mmCIF file of C-alpha atoms in Angstrom:
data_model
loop_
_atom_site.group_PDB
_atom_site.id
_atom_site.type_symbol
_atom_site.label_atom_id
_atom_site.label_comp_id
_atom_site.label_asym_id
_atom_site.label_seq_id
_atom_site.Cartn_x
_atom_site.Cartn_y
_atom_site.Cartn_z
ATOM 1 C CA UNK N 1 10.531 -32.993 13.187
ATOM 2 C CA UNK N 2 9.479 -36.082 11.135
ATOM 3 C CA UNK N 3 6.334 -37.329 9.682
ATOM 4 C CA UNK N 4 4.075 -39.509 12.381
ATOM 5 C CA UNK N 5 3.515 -42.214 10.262
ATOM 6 C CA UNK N 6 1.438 -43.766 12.663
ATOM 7 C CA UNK N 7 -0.680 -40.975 12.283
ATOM 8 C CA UNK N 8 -1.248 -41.652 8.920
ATOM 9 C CA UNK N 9 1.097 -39.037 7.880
ATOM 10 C CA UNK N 10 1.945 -39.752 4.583
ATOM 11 C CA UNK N 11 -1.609 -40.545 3.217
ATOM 12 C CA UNK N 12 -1.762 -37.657 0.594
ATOM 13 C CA UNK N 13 -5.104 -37.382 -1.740
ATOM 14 C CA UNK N 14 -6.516 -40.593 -0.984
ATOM 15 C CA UNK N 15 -8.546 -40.804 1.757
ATOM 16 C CA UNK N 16 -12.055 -43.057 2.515
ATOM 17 C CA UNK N 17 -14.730 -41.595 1.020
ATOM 18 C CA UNK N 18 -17.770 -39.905 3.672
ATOM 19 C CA UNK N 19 -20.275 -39.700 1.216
ATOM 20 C CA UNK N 20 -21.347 -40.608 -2.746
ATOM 21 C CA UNK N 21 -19.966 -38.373 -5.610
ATOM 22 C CA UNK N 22 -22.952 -39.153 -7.009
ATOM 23 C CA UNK N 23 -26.257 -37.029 -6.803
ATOM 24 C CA UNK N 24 -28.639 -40.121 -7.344
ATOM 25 C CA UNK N 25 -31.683 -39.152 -4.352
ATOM 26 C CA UNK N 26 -32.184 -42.691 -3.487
ATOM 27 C CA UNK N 27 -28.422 -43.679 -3.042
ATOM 28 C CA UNK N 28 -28.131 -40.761 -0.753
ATOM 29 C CA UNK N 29 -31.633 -41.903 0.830
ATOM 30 C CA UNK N 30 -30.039 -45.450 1.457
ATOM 31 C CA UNK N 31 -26.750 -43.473 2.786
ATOM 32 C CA UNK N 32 -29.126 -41.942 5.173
ATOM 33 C CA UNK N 33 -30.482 -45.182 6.307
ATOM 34 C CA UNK N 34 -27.539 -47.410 6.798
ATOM 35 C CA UNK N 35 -25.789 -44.272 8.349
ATOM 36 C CA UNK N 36 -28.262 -44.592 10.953
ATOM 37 C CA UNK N 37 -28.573 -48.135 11.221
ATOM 38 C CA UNK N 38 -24.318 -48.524 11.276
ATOM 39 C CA UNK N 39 -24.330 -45.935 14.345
ATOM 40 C CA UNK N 40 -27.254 -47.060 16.375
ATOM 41 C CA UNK N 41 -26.305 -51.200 16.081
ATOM 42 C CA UNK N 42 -23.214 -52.573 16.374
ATOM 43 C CA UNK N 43 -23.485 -54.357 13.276
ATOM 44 C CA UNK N 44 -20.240 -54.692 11.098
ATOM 45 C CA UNK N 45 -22.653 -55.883 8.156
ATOM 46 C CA UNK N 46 -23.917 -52.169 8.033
ATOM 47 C CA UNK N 47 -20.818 -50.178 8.102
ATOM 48 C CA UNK N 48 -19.451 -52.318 5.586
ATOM 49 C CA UNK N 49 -22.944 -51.795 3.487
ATOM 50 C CA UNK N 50 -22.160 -47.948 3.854
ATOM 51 C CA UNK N 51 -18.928 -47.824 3.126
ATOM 52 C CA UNK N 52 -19.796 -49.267 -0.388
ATOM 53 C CA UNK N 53 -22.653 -47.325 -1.196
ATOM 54 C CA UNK N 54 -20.118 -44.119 -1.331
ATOM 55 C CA UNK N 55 -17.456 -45.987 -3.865
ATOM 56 C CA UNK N 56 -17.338 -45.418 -7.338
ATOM 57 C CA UNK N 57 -18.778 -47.268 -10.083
ATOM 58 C CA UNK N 58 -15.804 -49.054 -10.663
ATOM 59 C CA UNK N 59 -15.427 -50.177 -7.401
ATOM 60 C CA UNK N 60 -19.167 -51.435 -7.138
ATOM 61 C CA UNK N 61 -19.060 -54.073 -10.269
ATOM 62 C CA UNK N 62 -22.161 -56.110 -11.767
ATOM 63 C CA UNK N 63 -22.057 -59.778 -10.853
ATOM 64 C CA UNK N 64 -24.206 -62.384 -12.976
ATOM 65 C CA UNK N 65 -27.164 -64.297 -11.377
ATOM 66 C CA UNK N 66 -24.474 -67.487 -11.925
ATOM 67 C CA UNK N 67 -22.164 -66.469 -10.031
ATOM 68 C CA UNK N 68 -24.605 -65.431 -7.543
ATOM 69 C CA UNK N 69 -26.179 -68.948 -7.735
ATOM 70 C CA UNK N 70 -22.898 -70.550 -7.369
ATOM 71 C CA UNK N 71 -21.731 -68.608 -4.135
ATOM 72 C CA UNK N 72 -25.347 -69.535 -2.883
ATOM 73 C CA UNK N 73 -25.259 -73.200 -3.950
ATOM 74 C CA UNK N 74 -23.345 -73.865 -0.184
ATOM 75 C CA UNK N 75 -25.145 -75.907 2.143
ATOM 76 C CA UNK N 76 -24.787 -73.131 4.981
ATOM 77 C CA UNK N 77 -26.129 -70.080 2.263
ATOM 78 C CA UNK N 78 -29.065 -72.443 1.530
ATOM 79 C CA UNK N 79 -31.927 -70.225 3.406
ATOM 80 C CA UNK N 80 -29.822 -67.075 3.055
ATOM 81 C CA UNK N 81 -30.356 -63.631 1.595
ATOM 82 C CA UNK N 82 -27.460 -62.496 -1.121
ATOM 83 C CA UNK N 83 -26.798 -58.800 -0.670
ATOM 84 C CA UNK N 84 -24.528 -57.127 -3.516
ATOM 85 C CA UNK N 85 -23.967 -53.321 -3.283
ATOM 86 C CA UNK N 86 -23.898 -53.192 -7.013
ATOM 87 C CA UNK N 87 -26.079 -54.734 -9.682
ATOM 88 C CA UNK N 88 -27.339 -57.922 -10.552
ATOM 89 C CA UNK N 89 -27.410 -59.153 -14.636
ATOM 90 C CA UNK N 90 -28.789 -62.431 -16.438
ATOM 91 C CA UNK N 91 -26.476 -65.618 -17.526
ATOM 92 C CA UNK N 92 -27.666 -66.899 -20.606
ATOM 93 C CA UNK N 93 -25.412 -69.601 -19.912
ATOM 94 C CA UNK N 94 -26.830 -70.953 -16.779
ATOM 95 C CA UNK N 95 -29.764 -72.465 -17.814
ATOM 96 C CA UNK N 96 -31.778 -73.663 -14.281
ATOM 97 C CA UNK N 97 -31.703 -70.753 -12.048
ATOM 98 C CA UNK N 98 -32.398 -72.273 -8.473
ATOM 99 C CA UNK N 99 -35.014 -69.942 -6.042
ATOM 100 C CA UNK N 100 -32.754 -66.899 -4.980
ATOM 101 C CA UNK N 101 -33.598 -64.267 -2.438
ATOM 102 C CA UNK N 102 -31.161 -61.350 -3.744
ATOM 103 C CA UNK N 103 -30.823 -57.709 -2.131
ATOM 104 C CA UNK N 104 -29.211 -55.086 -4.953
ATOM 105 C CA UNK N 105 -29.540 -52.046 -5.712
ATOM 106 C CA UNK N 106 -29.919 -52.557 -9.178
ATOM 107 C CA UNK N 107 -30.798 -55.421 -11.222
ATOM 108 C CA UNK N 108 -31.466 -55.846 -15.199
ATOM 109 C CA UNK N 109 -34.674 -56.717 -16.584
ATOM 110 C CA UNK N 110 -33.300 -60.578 -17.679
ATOM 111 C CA UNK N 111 -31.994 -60.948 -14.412
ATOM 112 C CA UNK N 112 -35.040 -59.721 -12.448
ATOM 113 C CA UNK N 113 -37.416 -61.850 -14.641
ATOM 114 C CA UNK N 114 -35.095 -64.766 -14.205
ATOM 115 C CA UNK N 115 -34.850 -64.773 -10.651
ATOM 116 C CA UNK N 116 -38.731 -64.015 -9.953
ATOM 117 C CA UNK N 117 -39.580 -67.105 -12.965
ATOM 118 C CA UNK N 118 -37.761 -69.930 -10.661
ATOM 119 C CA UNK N 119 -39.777 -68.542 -7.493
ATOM 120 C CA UNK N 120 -37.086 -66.195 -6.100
ATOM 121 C CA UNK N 121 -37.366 -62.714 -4.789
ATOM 122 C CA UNK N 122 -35.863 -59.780 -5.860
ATOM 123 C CA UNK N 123 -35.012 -56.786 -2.837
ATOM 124 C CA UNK N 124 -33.987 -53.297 -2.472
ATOM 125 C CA UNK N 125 -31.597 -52.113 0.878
ATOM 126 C CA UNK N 126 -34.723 -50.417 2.311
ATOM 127 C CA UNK N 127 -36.554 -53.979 2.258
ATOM 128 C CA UNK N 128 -33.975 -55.568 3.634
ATOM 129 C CA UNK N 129 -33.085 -52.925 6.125
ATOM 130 C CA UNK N 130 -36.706 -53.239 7.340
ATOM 131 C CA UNK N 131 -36.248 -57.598 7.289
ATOM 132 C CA UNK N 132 -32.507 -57.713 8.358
ATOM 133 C CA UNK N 133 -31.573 -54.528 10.274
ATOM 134 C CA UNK N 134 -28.294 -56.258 11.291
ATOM 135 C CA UNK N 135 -27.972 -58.383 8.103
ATOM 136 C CA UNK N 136 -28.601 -62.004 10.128
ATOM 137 C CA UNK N 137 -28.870 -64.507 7.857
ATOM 138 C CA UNK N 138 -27.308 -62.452 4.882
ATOM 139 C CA UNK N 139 -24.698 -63.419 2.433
ATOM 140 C CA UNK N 140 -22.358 -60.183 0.995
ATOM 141 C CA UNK N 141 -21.297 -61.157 -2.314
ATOM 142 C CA UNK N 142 -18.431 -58.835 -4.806
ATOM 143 C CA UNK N 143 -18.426 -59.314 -8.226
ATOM 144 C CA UNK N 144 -15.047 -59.534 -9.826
ATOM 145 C CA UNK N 145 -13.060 -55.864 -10.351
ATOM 146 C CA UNK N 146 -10.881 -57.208 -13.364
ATOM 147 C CA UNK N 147 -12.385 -55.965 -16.866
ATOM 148 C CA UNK N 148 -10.799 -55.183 -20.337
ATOM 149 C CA UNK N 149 -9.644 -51.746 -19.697
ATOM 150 C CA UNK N 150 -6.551 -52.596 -17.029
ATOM 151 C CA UNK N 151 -5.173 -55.212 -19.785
ATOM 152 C CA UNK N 152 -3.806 -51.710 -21.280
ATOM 153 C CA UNK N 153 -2.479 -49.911 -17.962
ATOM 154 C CA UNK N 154 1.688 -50.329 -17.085
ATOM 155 C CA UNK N 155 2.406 -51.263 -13.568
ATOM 156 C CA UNK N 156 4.182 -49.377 -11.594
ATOM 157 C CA UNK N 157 8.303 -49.347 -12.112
ATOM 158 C CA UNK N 158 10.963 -49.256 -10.110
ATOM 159 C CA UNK N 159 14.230 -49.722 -9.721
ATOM 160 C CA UNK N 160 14.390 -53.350 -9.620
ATOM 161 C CA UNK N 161 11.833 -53.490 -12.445
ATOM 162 C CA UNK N 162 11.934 -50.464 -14.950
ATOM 163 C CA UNK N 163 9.702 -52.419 -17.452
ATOM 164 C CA UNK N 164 6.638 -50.235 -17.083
ATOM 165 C CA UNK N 165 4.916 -51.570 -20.626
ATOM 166 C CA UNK N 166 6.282 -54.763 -20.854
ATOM 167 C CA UNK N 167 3.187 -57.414 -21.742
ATOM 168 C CA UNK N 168 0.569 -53.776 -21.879
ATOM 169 C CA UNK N 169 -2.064 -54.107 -24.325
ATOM 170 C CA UNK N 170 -1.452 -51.606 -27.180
ATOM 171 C CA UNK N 171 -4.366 -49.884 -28.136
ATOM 172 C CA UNK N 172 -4.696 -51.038 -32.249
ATOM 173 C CA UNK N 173 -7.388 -51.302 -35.030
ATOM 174 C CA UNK N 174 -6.503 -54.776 -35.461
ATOM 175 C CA UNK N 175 -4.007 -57.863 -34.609
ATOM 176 C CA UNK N 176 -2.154 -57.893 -38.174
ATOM 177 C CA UNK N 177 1.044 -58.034 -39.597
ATOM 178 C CA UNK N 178 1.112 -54.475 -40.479
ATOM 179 C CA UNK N 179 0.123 -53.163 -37.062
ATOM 180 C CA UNK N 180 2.609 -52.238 -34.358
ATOM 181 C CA UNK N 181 4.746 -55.045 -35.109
ATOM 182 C CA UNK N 182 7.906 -53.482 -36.029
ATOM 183 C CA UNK N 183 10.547 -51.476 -34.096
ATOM 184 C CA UNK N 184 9.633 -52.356 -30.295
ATOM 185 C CA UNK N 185 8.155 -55.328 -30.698
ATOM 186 C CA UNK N 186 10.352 -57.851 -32.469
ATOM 187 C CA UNK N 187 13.704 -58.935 -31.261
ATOM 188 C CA UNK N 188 14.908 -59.013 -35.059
ATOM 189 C CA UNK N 189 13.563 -54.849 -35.059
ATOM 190 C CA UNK N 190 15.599 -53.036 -32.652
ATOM 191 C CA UNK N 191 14.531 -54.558 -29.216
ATOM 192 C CA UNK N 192 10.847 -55.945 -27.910
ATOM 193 C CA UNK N 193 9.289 -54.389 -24.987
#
């Protein structure tokens, strides 16, 4: 007897999340909404809404009101809603903030009084549940998943590539001379990984 791959067989320990890890009451009040709104319509909008609300904090990242203002910028996102299961923060760098009408679940108090300042409005899911059931006329927007922290993690090796920490960020007090610069990381000093 083999495994039934098809089956999904060999999935061990990482299946799709049902619900949030979290214990946050109005999460799991949203989860209760677009639960019911991704099984009574046949929207794909809210079953992909759900299925976000139950990831992890590191797989729901902040975007900026820039980048936000960017994706909207389009000439077919002009009269569109931005929805981002995650939360919104200012850009000190973008200095005119065009009128945005943005859905998060969480936004930062520079980024709220930003967006509200240059006429725009500011919307939880159960607003926009009640406005866009279906999410017509609704842009989903991601911010970006690469931060800091993975410039320190080894990929994966194998047998074609054994060099697990080659080009890892060490983990140092400082970028001198006298740290971890010796054996290991010069050519002239044994080898350099």
């Amino acid at each position: 007897m083999g495994i039934d791959l098809v089956a999904g067989g060999r999935r061990v320990g990482h299946k799709a999340r049902t619900a949030p890890k979290s214990d946050n009451v109005y999460l799991k009040l949203l989860v209760k909404l677009y639960s019911f709104l991704s099984r009574r319509t046949d929207s794909s909008f809210c079953k992909v809404v759900l299925k976000r609300l139950f990831m992890s904090k590191i797989n729901k990242p902040p975007i900026s009101v820039s980048k936000v203002a960017r994706y909207m910028a389009h000439e077919s996102n002009a009269s569109k809603t931005a929805v981002i299961v995650g939360a919104v923060t200012d850009d000190i760098r973008l200095t005119e903030l065009p009128a945005l009408k943005v859905c998060a679940l969480r936004f930062t108090a520079g980024a709220r009084a930003r967006i509200e300042k240059a006429g725009g409005k500011c919307m939880t899911f159960d607003q926009l549940a009640l406005e866009a059931p279906t999410g017509s006329g609704t842009v989903l927007l991601r911010g970006s998943k690469k931060r800091e922290a993975q410039k320190h993690f080894g990929h994966r090796s194998t047998v074609k590539s054994p060099h697990t920490h080659d080009h890892v960020k060490p983990f140092v007090r400082a970028k001198g001379r006298k740290f971890e610069k010796a054996r290991g990381r010069r050519r002239t000093n044994g080898f350099k990984i």
